[in-house]
Short mmCIF file of C-alpha atoms in Angstrom, two decimals:
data_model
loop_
_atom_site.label_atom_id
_atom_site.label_comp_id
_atom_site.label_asym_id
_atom_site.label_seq_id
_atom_site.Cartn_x
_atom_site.Cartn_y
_atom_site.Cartn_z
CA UNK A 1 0.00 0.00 0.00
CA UNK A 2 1.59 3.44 -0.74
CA UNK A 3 0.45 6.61 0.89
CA UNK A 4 -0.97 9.26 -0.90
CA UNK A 5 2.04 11.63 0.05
CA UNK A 6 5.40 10.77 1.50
CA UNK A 7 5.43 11.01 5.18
CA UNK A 8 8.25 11.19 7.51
CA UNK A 9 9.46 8.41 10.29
CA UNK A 10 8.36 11.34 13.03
CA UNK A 11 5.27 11.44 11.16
CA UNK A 12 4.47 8.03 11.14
CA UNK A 13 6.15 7.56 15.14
CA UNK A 14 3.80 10.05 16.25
CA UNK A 15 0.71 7.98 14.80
CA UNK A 16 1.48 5.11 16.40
CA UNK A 17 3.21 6.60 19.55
CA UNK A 18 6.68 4.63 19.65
CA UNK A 19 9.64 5.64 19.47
CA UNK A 20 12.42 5.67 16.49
CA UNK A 21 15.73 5.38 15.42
CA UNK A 22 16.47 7.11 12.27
CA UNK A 23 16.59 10.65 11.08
CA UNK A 24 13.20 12.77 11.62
CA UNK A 25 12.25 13.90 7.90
CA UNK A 26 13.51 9.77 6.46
CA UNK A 27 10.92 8.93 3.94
CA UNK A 28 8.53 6.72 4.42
CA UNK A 29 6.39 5.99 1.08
CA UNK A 30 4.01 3.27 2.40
CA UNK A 31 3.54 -0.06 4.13
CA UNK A 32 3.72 -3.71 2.86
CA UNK A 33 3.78 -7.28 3.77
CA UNK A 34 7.37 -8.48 3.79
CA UNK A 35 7.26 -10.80 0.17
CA UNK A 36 6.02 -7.58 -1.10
CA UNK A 37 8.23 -5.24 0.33
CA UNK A 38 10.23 -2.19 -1.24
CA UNK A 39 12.28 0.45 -0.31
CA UNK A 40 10.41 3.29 1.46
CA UNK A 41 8.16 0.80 2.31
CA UNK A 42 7.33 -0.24 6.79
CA UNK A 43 7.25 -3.92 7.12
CA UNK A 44 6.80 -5.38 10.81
CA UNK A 45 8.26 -8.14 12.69
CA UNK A 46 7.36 -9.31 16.47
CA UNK A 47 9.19 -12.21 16.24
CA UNK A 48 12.80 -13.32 17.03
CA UNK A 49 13.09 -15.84 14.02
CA UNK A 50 11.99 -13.10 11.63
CA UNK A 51 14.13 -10.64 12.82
CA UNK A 52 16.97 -11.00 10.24
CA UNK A 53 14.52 -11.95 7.17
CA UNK A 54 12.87 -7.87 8.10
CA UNK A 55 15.71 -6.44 8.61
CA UNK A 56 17.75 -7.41 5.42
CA UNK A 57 14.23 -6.97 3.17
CA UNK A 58 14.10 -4.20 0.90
CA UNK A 59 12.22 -2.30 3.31
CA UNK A 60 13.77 0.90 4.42
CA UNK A 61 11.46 1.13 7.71
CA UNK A 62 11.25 -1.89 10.32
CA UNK A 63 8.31 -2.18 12.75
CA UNK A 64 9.97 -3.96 15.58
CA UNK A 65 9.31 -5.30 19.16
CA UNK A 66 12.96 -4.96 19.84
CA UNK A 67 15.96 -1.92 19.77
CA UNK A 68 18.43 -3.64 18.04
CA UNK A 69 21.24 -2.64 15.78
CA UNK A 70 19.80 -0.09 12.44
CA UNK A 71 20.94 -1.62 9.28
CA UNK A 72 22.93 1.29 7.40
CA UNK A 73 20.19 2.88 5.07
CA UNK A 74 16.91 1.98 7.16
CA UNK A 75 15.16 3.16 10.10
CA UNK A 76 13.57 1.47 12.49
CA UNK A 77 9.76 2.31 14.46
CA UNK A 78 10.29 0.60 17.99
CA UNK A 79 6.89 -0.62 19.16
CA UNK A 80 5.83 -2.86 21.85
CA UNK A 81 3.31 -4.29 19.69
CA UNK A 82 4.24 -4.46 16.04
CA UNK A 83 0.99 -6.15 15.14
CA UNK A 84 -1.73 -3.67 17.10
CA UNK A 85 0.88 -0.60 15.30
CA UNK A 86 0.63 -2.03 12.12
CA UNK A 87 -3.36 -2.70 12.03
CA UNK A 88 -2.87 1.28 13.88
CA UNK A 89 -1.44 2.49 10.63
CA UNK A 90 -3.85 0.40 8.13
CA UNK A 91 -6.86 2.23 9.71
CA UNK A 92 -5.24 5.60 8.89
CA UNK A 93 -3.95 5.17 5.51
CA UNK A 94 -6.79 2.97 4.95
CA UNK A 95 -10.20 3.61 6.43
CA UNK A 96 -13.25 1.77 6.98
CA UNK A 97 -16.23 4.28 4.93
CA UNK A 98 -20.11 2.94 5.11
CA UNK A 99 -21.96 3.09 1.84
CA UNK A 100 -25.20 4.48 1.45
CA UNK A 101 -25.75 3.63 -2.20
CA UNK A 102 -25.34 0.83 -4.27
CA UNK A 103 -23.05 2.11 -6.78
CA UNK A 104 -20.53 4.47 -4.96
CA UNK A 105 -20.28 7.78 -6.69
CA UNK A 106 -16.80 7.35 -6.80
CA UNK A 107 -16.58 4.25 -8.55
CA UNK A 108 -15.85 4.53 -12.63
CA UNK A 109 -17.39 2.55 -14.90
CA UNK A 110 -16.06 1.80 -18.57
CA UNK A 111 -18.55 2.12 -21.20
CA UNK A 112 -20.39 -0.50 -22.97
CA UNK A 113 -20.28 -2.38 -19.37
CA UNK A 114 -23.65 -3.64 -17.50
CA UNK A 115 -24.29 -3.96 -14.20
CA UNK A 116 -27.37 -6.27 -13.09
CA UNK A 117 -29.37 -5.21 -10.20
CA UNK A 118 -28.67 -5.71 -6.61
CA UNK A 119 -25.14 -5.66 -7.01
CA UNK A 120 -22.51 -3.55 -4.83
CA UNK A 121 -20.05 -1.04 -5.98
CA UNK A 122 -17.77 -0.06 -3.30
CA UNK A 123 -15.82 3.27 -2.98
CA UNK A 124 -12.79 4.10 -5.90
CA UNK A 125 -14.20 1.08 -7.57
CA UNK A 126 -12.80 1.35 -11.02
CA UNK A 127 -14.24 -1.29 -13.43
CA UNK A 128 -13.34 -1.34 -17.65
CA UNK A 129 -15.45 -1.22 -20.92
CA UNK A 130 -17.97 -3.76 -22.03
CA UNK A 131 -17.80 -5.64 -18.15
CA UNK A 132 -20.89 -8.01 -17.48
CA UNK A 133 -21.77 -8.24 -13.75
CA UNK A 134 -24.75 -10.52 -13.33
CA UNK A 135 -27.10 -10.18 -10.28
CA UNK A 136 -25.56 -9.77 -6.77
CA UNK A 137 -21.54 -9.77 -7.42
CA UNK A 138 -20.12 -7.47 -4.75
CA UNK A 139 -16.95 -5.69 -5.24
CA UNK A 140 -15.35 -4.62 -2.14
CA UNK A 141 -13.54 -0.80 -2.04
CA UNK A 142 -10.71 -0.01 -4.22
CA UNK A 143 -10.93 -3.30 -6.44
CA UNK A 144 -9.98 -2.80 -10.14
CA UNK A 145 -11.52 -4.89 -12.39
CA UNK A 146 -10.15 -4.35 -16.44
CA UNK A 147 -11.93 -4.45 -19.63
CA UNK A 148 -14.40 -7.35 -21.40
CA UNK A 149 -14.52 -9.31 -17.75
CA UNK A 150 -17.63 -11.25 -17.29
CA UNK A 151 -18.74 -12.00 -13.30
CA UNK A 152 -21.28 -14.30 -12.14
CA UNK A 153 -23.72 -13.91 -9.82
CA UNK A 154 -22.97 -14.03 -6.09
CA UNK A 155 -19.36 -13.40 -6.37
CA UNK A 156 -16.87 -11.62 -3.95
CA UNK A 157 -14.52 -9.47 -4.76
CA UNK A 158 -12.20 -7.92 -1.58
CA UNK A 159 -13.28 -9.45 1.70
CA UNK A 160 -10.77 -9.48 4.21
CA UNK A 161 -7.75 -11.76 4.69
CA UNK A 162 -7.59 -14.75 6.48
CA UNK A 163 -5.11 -13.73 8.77
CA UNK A 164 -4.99 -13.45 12.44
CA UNK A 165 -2.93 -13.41 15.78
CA UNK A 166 -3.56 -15.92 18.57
CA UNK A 167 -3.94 -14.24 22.14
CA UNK A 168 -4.83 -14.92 25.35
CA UNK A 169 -8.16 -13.49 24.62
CA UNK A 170 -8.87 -14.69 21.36
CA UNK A 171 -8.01 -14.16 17.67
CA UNK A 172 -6.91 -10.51 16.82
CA UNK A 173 -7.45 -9.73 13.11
CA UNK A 174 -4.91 -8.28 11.14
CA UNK A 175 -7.01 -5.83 9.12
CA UNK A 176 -6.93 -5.85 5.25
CA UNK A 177 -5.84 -2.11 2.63
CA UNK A 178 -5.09 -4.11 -0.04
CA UNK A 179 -6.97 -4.66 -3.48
CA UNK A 180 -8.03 -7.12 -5.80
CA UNK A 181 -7.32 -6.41 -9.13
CA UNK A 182 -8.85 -8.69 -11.77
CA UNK A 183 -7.09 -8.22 -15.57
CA UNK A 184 -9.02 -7.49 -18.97
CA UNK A 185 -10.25 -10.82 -20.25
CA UNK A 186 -11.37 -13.04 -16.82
CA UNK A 187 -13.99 -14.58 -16.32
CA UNK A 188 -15.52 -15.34 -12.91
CA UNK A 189 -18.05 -17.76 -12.14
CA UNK A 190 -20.99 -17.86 -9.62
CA UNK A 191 -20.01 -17.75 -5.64
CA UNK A 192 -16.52 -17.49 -6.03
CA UNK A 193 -14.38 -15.14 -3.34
CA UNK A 194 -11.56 -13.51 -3.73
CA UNK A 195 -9.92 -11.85 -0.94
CA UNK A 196 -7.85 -8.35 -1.30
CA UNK A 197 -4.28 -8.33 -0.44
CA UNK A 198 -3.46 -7.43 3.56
CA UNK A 199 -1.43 -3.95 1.79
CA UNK A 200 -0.71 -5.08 -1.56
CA UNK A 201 -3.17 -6.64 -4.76
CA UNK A 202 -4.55 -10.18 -5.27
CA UNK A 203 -4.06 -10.28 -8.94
CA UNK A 204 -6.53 -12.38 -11.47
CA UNK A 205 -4.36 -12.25 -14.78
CA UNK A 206 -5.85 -11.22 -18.40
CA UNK A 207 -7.60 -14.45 -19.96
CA UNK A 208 -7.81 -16.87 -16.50
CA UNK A 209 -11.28 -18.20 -16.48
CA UNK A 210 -12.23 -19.26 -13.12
CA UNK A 211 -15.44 -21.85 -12.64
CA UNK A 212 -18.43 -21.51 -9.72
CA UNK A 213 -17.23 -21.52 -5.82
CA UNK A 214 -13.51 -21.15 -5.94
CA UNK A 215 -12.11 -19.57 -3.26
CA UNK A 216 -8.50 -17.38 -3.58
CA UNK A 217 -6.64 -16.22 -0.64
CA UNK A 218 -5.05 -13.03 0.01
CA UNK A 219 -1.82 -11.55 -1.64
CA UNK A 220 -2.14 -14.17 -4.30
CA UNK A 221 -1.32 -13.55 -8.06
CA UNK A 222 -2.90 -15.87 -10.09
CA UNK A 223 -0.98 -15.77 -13.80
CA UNK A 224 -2.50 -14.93 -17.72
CA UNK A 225 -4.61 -17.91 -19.60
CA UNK A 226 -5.20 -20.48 -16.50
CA UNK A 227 -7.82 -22.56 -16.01
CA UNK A 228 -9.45 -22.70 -12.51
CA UNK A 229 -12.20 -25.61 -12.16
CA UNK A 230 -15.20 -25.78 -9.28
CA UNK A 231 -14.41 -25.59 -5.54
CA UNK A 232 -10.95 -24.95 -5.81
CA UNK A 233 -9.12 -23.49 -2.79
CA UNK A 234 -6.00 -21.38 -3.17
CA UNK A 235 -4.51 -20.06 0.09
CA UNK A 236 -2.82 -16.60 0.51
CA UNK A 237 0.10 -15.23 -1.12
CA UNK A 238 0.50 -18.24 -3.67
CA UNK A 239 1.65 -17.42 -7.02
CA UNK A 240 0.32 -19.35 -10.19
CA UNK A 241 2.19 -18.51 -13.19
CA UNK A 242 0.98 -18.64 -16.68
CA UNK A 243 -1.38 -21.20 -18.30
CA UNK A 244 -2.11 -23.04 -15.23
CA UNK A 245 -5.06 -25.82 -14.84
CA UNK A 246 -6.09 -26.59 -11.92
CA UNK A 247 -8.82 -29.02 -11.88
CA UNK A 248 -11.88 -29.48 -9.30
CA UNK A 249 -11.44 -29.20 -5.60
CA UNK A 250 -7.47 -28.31 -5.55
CA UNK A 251 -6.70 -27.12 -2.67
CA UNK A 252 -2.86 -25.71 -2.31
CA UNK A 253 -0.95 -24.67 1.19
CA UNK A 254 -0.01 -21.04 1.40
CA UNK A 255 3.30 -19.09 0.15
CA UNK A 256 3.79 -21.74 -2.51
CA UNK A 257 4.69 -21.25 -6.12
CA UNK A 258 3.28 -23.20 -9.34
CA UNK A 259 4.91 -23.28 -12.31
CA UNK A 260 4.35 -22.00 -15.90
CA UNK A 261 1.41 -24.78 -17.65
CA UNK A 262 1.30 -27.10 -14.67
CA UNK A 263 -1.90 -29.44 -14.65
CA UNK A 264 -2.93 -30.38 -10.96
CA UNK A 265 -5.62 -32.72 -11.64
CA UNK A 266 -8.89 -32.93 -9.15
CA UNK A 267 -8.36 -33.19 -5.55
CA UNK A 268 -5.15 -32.95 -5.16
CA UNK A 269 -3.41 -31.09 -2.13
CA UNK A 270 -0.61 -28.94 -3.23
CA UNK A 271 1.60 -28.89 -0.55
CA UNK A 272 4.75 -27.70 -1.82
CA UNK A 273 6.02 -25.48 -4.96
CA UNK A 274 5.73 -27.37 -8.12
CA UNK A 275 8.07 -27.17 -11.39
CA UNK A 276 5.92 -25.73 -14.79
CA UNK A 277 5.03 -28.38 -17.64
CA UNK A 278 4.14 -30.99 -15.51
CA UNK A 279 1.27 -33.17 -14.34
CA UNK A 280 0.23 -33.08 -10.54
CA UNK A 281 -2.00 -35.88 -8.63
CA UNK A 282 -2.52 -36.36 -4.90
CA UNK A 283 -1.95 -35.65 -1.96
CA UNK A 284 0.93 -34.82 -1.05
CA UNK A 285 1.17 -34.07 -4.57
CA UNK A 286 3.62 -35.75 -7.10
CA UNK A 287 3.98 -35.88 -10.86
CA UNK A 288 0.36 -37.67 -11.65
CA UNK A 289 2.65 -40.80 -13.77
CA UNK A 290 4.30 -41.91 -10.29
CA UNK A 291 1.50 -41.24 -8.38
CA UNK A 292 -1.15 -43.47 -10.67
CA UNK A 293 1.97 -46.17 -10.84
CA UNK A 294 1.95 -46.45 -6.68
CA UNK A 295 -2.24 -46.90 -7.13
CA UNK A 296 -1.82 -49.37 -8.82
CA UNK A 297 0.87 -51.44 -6.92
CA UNK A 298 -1.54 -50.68 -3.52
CA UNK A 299 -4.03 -53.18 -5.22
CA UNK A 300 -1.56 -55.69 -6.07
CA UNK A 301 -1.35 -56.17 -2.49
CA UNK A 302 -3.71 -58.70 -1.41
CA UNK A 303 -2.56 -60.95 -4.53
CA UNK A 304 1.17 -60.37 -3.15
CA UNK A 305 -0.32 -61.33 0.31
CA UNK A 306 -2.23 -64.39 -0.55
CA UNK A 307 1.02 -65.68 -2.83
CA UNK A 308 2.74 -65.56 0.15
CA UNK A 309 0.94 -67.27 2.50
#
C-alpha cells in the first residue's frame, strides 16, 4: 500500500506513539507485507526468528518489538506491539467508509459495461469497458476490475484476509488495505471469493477463467490464460504462473509457487512449490505418472499377500 504523500518516520512515530531510530524527515512511502516489500516501504516483525529476514528486506522502515542494531540505510519504528501498530497504521492510511448507495459515486465505470441489479459497488471502484456483472456480485472498495470481464452472480470481490494473531483473549485480526485487481479478459463464475491483499493486490491475470465456488486467498497472483475448475481453494500469497489448470477441488498450502502450464488434476493437495510443464495428482502431490503407478501397486497387495501365504 503506498500513501498518498510521502510522510516522515516522526510522522508516522507520532501515529502510532513509539519511538524511532532514524533521522526525523527519512521517507517513508508506504507499508507492505514483507514478500512484497520495497524500499520506502514499513514492514513489521514481532518475532525473534523473523528478525533477520525484516531487517535485510528491501524495506527501508522496520516495525519492531525490539531496539536492536539499524541496518545502514533503514530506520527502524520501535513498538511494543508491532501487530496492534501495524493494524494502527492500516486504519489511517486505509479507512473503513459505510456506503449508502449501491453504486458508490466514486466508482468509474467503462462504457459498454452492464451492471445487473442488486449488485454492490464499493468506494474508488474502477471497473473497464464492455464488463458483465450478473445479479448480486459485490466488489469490495478499491478493487480494479479491467476491460471485457464477465462476473457471475454471487461473487466476492475484496473481503478481508484470512489472517490473524492468537492471544490470550482470542483471535486478533490483522485488518486488510489491499486490493483485488482482476485483468481485462477473466472470467468469474458464480459464488466465487476472492480476498484483497493485507497492503498489496490479489491479482486475477488477463484471460484466467475461473469456474463456480472457488475460493483465492489473500496476496495471491494468479498468472495470464489459467484454467481454474469448481471448488478450488488457493490459500494466501501463492503465485500461479501462466497457463495453469487446476482441476476441481485443488486445494494448495499457502506461500507456494506453481509453475508456468502445470496441470494439478482434481483433488489434489498442493503442498509444496511445483516445477511448470508438468502433471500433478494427490496428496501430497507428485507428478500424476508416479502417483497413478503407486495406485496401482496398492491393489496388487492382497494378490502379493495371498502368494505368500
Amino acid at each position: 500500500m503506498k500513501f498518498s504523500r510521502i510522510h516522515t518516520l516522526k510522522e508516522i512515530a507520532e501515529i502510532i506513539g513509539c519511538q524511532y531510530i532514524g533521522a526525523d524527515d527519512f521517507a517513508v512511502h508506504g507499508m507492505n507485507e514483507i514478500h512484497v516489500v520495497e524500499p520506502g516501504d514499513i514492514v513489521f516483525v514481532d518475532h525473534p526468528k523473523y528478525y533477520d529476514k525484516a531487517l535485510q528486506s528491501a524495506a527501508t522502515i522496520v516495525l519492531i518489538n525490539k531496539e536492536v542494531e539499524c541496518p545502514k540505510g533503514k530506520a527502524l519504528l520501535i513498538s511494543d506491539d508491532p501487530f496492534r501498530d501495524f493494524n494502527t497504521l492500516t486504519k489511517h492510511f486505509r479507512p473503513f467508509v459505510a456506503a449508502n448507495v449501491s453504486i458508490a459515486a466514486s466508482a468509474t465505470i467503462g462504457e459498454g459495461t452492464v451492471i445487473q441489479p442488486n449488485c454492490f459497488i464499493g468506494h474508488n471502484v474502477t471497473i473497464g469497458k464492455n464488463c458483465l456483472l450478473h445479479a448480486n456480485v459485490i466488489a469490495y472498495d478499491n478493487t480494479v476490475i479491467g476491460d471485457n470481464v464477465i462476473i457471475h452472480s454471487g461473487t466476492i470481490l475484496g473481503a478481508d484476509a484470512f489472517y490473524y494473531k492468537k492471544r490470550p483473549e482470542g483471535f486478533d485480526q490483522l485488518l486488510s488495505g489491499g486490493r483485488v485487481v482482476i485483468e481485462d479478459n477473466v472470467g468469474i463464475g458464480a459464488l466465487c471469493t476472492i480476498d484483497k491483499g493485507v497492503t498489496g493486490d490479489t491479482t486475477i491475470g488477463a484471460g484466467t477463467k475461473i469456474d463456480n465456488q472457488v475460493h483465492v486467498g489473500h496476496d495471491t497472483v494468479i498468472g495470464k490464460k489459467c484454467l481454474i475448475a469448481s471448488q478450488t481453494g488457493i490459500a494466501g500469497c501463492v503465485i500461479i504462473e501462466d497457463e495453469v489448470t487446476l482441476w476441481g477441488q485443488v486445494g494448495t498450502t499457502s506461500g507456494i509457487t506453481i509453475g508456468t502450464k502445470a496441470v494439478v488434476l482434481g483433488q489434489t493437495g498442493v503442498t509444496k512449490s511445483i516445477e511448470g510443464g508438468k502433471s500433478y495428482f494427490g496428496t501430497p502431490v507428485e507428478e500424476s505418472r508416479e502417483k497413478l503407478k503407486q495406485l496401482a501397486n496398492v491393489k496388487r497387495i492382497p494378490d502379493i499377500l495371498n502368494k505368500l501365504k
